[in-house]
Amino acid sequence: MDNLSDTLKKLKITAVDKTEDSLEGCLDCLLQALAQNNTETSEKIQASGILQLFASLLTPQSSCKAKVANIIAEVAKNEFMRIPCVDAGLISPLVQLLNSKDQEVLLQTGRALGNICYDSQSSKEQFASTNIAEELVKLFKKQIEHDKREMIFEVLAPLAENDAIKLQLVEAGLVECLLEIVQQKVDSDKEDDITELKTGSDLMVLLLLGDESMQKLFEGGKGSVFQRVLSWIPSNNHQLQLAGALAIANFARNDANCIHMVDNGIVEKLMDLLDRHVEDGNVTVQHAALSALRNLAIPVINKAKMLSAGVTEAVLKFLKSEMPPVQFKLLGTLRMLIDAQEAAEQLGKNVKLVERLVEWCEAKDHAGVMGESNRLLSALIRHSKSKDVIKTIVQSGGIKHLVTMATSEHVIMQNEALVALALIAALELGTAEKDLESAKLVQILHRLLADERSAPEIKYNSMVLICALMGSECLHKEVQDLAFLDVVSKLRSHENKSVAQQASLTEQRLTVES
């Protein structure tokens, strides 16, 4: 490390004089030191102020530009070095070097830019204040060779994770370049072309994750980019089908876009795509198409239109899927669609669906699938308010899962479970009482009411449910045995008025029935 200090002092002098032999020797020493202890060496480089001198060594005429880019790539592996690299003005000269025909220069420059912007939101914001987006797109337009395009792609992808840079890339014309690549490569079976098609369409989807860039490209549903992306969905190329469905899911991030798309036949295109992937289909395409349908189903006005278009039937074909990501999106799509009583009743009486939901409620390895299954079970009851639906769920063994859901760490799920259980108690208590008893519902309600951390709505709905359970002899006895009066009477002075009022009503009920 003493040698390193000498090297850094020497490098300061030689970087200004540009004495080539000495310069090369100093750079080799730095690379060796970085190989031995990257973090400590990087700290010393930062403290020495040498980074500011590197910009002058990155000119196209410099004979040591590849080594300097390599050093920058190495130091930028450390997160604390990324912003100093931007502040030292290294971005612009590095971008210019992507024009080089020297493969080593290209490799090290790509690594340097990629590492500087890797996984670092602070440094990406710094990039946004440079003209890197415009420079990279200009450079990209000039390139014909696959390797150089790939190198620029590798720099673009992490940069495009920043919303401000997404918009800059869109405004600089990157989307048009990407669409052109897709058009050129779509029918090719060359490996390089297939790679470029994937990278280009993936980057296109990434640009749509920014709200401003997405809206700019949507252009009220009339934009040429939006229309081109739509044409990818009926394509025979799986990569384009995937990118098209993901793009629709990204466009479907606000109500106005969703309503426009549903009114213009996007749902039918997505259902056709799903139909092509039912038997031994491509899982990523299934997942993407279901994601798009789920997002489109969020606005209330779209639900009835999508139901009458046959979306539930199309989605139910994937009930047999054993792939958790597909199961998760399938459940989310159905849950979004069943706000209407008729739809909830129809699905809630579908024994195959309810049995599958009960099975997935036990998918402990996949928390998302387990949570969505519970929420859909609850939603079927809450929206249908149907005795037949409740009977189907009881017969399929679903009650215990709703009781467990009432203990969830998420208040919204607890609440959904308690409301569903109150409907069960009001409409079909006789059918469900044995399952409610064996699931220890009364003990759980006692715990929720006694726990000071329980949210006001949880306390309120727990007391509503207690009153509803009094119609069952065995559950009534459990309520009496657990001294609920003590817990409930304390809640009469609760700061939440609704809770306090319900506590008074519940106390009266418990006193009368004791």
Short mmCIF file of C-alpha atoms in Angstrom, two decimals, residues 14-227:
data_model
loop_
_atom_site.label_atom_id
_atom_site.label_comp_id
_atom_site.label_asym_id
_atom_site.label_seq_id
_atom_site.Cartn_x
_atom_site.Cartn_y
_atom_site.Cartn_z
CA THR A 14 2.71 11.62 -15.59
CA ALA A 15 -1.04 12.10 -16.32
CA VAL A 16 -0.34 15.78 -16.89
CA ASP A 17 2.94 15.22 -18.83
CA LYS A 18 1.46 12.15 -20.62
CA THR A 19 4.84 10.37 -20.47
CA GLU A 20 3.58 7.15 -22.03
CA ASP A 21 5.95 4.51 -20.60
CA SER A 22 5.70 5.84 -17.03
CA LEU A 23 1.95 6.24 -17.43
CA GLU A 24 1.45 2.62 -18.55
CA GLY A 25 3.57 1.40 -15.61
CA CYS A 26 1.55 3.43 -13.08
CA LEU A 27 -1.75 2.18 -14.51
CA ASP A 28 -0.51 -1.44 -14.35
CA CYS A 29 0.38 -0.90 -10.65
CA LEU A 30 -3.10 0.45 -9.96
CA LEU A 31 -4.75 -2.55 -11.65
CA GLN A 32 -2.59 -4.93 -9.59
CA ALA A 33 -3.48 -3.11 -6.36
CA LEU A 34 -7.20 -3.23 -7.27
CA ALA A 35 -6.91 -6.98 -7.93
CA GLN A 36 -5.40 -7.50 -4.45
CA ASN A 37 -7.73 -5.22 -2.43
CA ASN A 38 -10.33 -3.41 -4.49
CA THR A 39 -12.10 -1.53 -1.68
CA GLU A 40 -8.99 -0.11 0.03
CA THR A 41 -7.34 0.79 -3.27
CA SER A 42 -10.52 2.51 -4.47
CA GLU A 43 -10.66 4.57 -1.25
CA LYS A 44 -7.04 5.71 -1.82
CA ILE A 45 -7.77 6.56 -5.47
CA GLN A 46 -10.74 8.66 -4.39
CA ALA A 47 -8.74 10.44 -1.66
CA SER A 48 -5.90 11.20 -4.10
CA GLY A 49 -8.09 13.23 -6.48
CA ILE A 50 -6.72 11.25 -9.44
CA LEU A 51 -10.21 10.48 -10.82
CA GLN A 52 -10.47 14.05 -12.18
CA LEU A 53 -7.36 13.45 -14.30
CA PHE A 54 -8.75 10.26 -15.89
CA ALA A 55 -11.08 12.21 -18.21
CA SER A 56 -8.06 13.58 -20.11
CA LEU A 57 -6.71 10.01 -20.51
CA LEU A 58 -9.93 8.76 -22.12
CA THR A 59 -9.59 10.67 -25.38
CA PRO A 60 -9.68 8.63 -28.63
CA GLN A 61 -5.99 9.58 -29.20
CA SER A 62 -4.83 8.27 -25.80
CA SER A 63 -2.86 5.02 -26.02
CA CYS A 64 -3.85 3.97 -22.47
CA LYS A 65 -7.62 4.55 -22.70
CA ALA A 66 -8.45 0.82 -22.37
CA LYS A 67 -6.45 0.55 -19.10
CA VAL A 68 -8.01 3.73 -17.69
CA ALA A 69 -11.51 2.44 -18.56
CA ASN A 70 -10.59 -0.88 -16.91
CA ILE A 71 -9.52 0.95 -13.70
CA ILE A 72 -12.78 2.92 -13.71
CA ALA A 73 -14.74 -0.33 -14.19
CA GLU A 74 -12.91 -1.87 -11.22
CA VAL A 75 -13.35 1.07 -8.81
CA ALA A 76 -17.04 1.41 -9.82
CA LYS A 77 -17.70 -2.08 -8.43
CA ASN A 78 -17.85 -0.20 -5.10
CA GLU A 79 -21.08 1.73 -4.60
CA PHE A 80 -19.27 4.60 -2.83
CA MET A 81 -17.18 5.24 -5.98
CA ARG A 82 -20.06 5.59 -8.46
CA ILE A 83 -21.09 9.20 -7.77
CA PRO A 84 -17.44 10.38 -7.60
CA CYS A 85 -16.95 8.87 -11.10
CA VAL A 86 -19.92 10.91 -12.38
CA ASP A 87 -18.73 14.04 -10.55
CA ALA A 88 -15.25 13.63 -12.08
CA GLY A 89 -16.80 14.10 -15.54
CA LEU A 90 -15.97 10.58 -16.77
CA ILE A 91 -19.35 9.79 -18.37
CA SER A 92 -19.09 11.88 -21.53
CA PRO A 93 -15.57 10.70 -22.55
CA LEU A 94 -16.54 7.07 -21.79
CA VAL A 95 -19.65 7.36 -23.99
CA GLN A 96 -17.53 8.77 -26.84
CA LEU A 97 -15.22 5.74 -26.58
CA LEU A 98 -18.13 3.46 -27.50
CA ASN A 99 -17.39 4.64 -31.08
CA SER A 100 -14.03 2.84 -30.92
CA LYS A 101 -13.25 -0.05 -33.24
CA ASP A 102 -10.83 -1.55 -30.67
CA GLN A 103 -12.55 -4.51 -28.95
CA GLU A 104 -10.59 -4.13 -25.68
CA VAL A 105 -11.51 -0.43 -25.46
CA LEU A 106 -15.15 -1.31 -26.13
CA LEU A 107 -15.15 -4.07 -23.52
CA GLN A 108 -13.63 -1.95 -20.75
CA THR A 109 -15.71 1.13 -21.61
CA GLY A 110 -18.93 -0.91 -21.51
CA ARG A 111 -17.89 -2.41 -18.15
CA ALA A 112 -17.06 1.04 -16.74
CA LEU A 113 -20.38 2.61 -17.76
CA GLY A 114 -22.34 -0.47 -16.70
CA ASN A 115 -20.69 -0.59 -13.25
CA ILE A 116 -21.08 3.14 -12.62
CA CYS A 117 -24.83 2.97 -13.13
CA TYR A 118 -25.37 -0.52 -11.64
CA ASP A 119 -27.93 -0.74 -8.83
CA SER A 120 -27.33 2.82 -7.64
CA GLN A 121 -30.35 5.19 -7.72
CA SER A 122 -28.10 8.14 -6.48
CA SER A 123 -25.67 7.70 -9.43
CA LYS A 124 -28.53 7.22 -11.93
CA GLU A 125 -29.97 10.57 -10.89
CA GLN A 126 -26.53 12.08 -11.55
CA PHE A 127 -26.56 10.48 -15.00
CA ALA A 128 -29.92 12.13 -15.67
CA SER A 129 -28.25 15.55 -15.47
CA THR A 130 -25.75 14.62 -18.22
CA ASN A 131 -26.57 14.21 -21.92
CA ILE A 132 -25.74 10.50 -21.83
CA ALA A 133 -29.20 9.44 -23.08
CA GLU A 134 -28.90 11.54 -26.22
CA GLU A 135 -25.26 10.51 -26.79
CA LEU A 136 -26.04 6.80 -26.41
CA VAL A 137 -29.04 6.93 -28.76
CA LYS A 138 -27.00 8.85 -31.40
CA LEU A 139 -24.28 6.26 -31.09
CA PHE A 140 -26.77 3.40 -31.20
CA LYS A 141 -28.28 4.70 -34.46
CA LYS A 142 -24.84 4.59 -36.11
CA GLN A 143 -24.01 1.01 -35.12
CA ILE A 144 -24.51 -1.94 -37.44
CA GLU A 145 -22.30 -4.51 -35.67
CA HIS A 146 -24.04 -6.81 -33.19
CA ASP A 147 -21.25 -6.67 -30.55
CA LYS A 148 -21.29 -2.89 -30.39
CA ARG A 149 -25.07 -2.75 -30.18
CA GLU A 150 -24.99 -5.32 -27.38
CA MET A 151 -22.41 -3.24 -25.52
CA ILE A 152 -24.66 -0.15 -25.76
CA PHE A 153 -27.67 -2.24 -24.69
CA GLU A 154 -25.75 -3.31 -21.58
CA VAL A 155 -25.26 0.35 -20.65
CA LEU A 156 -28.81 1.38 -21.60
CA ALA A 157 -30.64 -1.29 -19.56
CA PRO A 158 -29.50 -0.22 -16.05
CA LEU A 159 -29.79 3.48 -17.00
CA ALA A 160 -33.36 2.97 -18.24
CA GLU A 161 -34.40 1.94 -14.71
CA ASN A 162 -34.40 5.67 -13.83
CA ASP A 163 -37.68 7.39 -14.78
CA ALA A 164 -36.06 10.69 -15.82
CA ILE A 165 -33.62 8.84 -18.11
CA LYS A 166 -36.48 6.71 -19.52
CA LEU A 167 -38.14 9.91 -20.71
CA GLN A 168 -34.85 11.27 -22.11
CA LEU A 169 -34.29 8.02 -24.05
CA VAL A 170 -37.84 8.16 -25.45
CA GLU A 171 -37.38 11.81 -26.46
CA ALA A 172 -34.01 11.00 -28.07
CA GLY A 173 -35.74 8.46 -30.36
CA LEU A 174 -34.61 5.17 -28.84
CA VAL A 175 -38.07 3.59 -29.22
CA GLU A 176 -38.05 4.04 -33.00
CA CYS A 177 -34.60 2.35 -33.13
CA LEU A 178 -35.89 -0.57 -31.04
CA LEU A 179 -39.00 -1.02 -33.21
CA GLU A 180 -36.79 -1.08 -36.29
CA ILE A 181 -34.57 -3.77 -34.74
CA VAL A 182 -37.64 -5.87 -33.92
CA GLN A 183 -38.91 -5.54 -37.48
CA GLN A 184 -35.52 -6.50 -38.95
CA LYS A 185 -34.84 -9.47 -36.68
CA VAL A 186 -38.27 -11.02 -36.10
CA ASP A 187 -38.06 -13.66 -38.83
CA SER A 188 -34.36 -14.49 -38.40
CA ASP A 189 -33.16 -17.70 -36.78
CA LYS A 190 -29.55 -16.49 -36.33
CA GLU A 191 -28.50 -16.56 -32.68
CA ASP A 192 -27.23 -12.94 -32.70
CA ASP A 193 -30.51 -11.71 -34.19
CA ILE A 194 -32.61 -13.68 -31.68
CA THR A 195 -30.53 -12.15 -28.83
CA GLU A 196 -30.95 -8.66 -30.25
CA LEU A 197 -34.70 -9.12 -30.70
CA LYS A 198 -35.01 -10.17 -27.05
CA THR A 199 -32.81 -7.36 -25.73
CA GLY A 200 -34.56 -4.75 -27.88
CA SER A 201 -38.11 -5.79 -26.96
CA ASP A 202 -37.19 -6.17 -23.25
CA LEU A 203 -35.75 -2.64 -23.24
CA MET A 204 -38.90 -1.37 -24.94
CA VAL A 205 -41.00 -2.84 -22.10
CA LEU A 206 -38.64 -1.31 -19.52
CA LEU A 207 -39.15 2.17 -21.03
CA LEU A 208 -42.90 1.75 -20.48
CA LEU A 209 -42.45 1.33 -16.72
CA GLY A 210 -42.03 5.10 -16.33
CA ASP A 211 -45.35 6.95 -16.04
CA GLU A 212 -44.30 9.89 -18.21
CA SER A 213 -42.52 7.83 -20.86
CA MET A 214 -45.45 5.37 -20.97
CA GLN A 215 -48.04 8.12 -21.39
CA LYS A 216 -45.95 9.84 -24.08
CA LEU A 217 -45.86 6.62 -26.09
CA PHE A 218 -49.55 5.80 -25.50
CA GLU A 219 -50.68 9.11 -27.04
CA GLY A 220 -54.31 8.53 -26.12
CA GLY A 221 -54.20 5.04 -27.66
CA LYS A 222 -53.49 6.49 -31.10
CA GLY A 223 -49.69 6.51 -30.89
CA SER A 224 -47.81 4.64 -33.64
CA VAL A 225 -45.65 2.95 -30.97
CA PHE A 226 -48.73 1.66 -29.13
CA GLN A 227 -50.18 0.34 -32.40
#
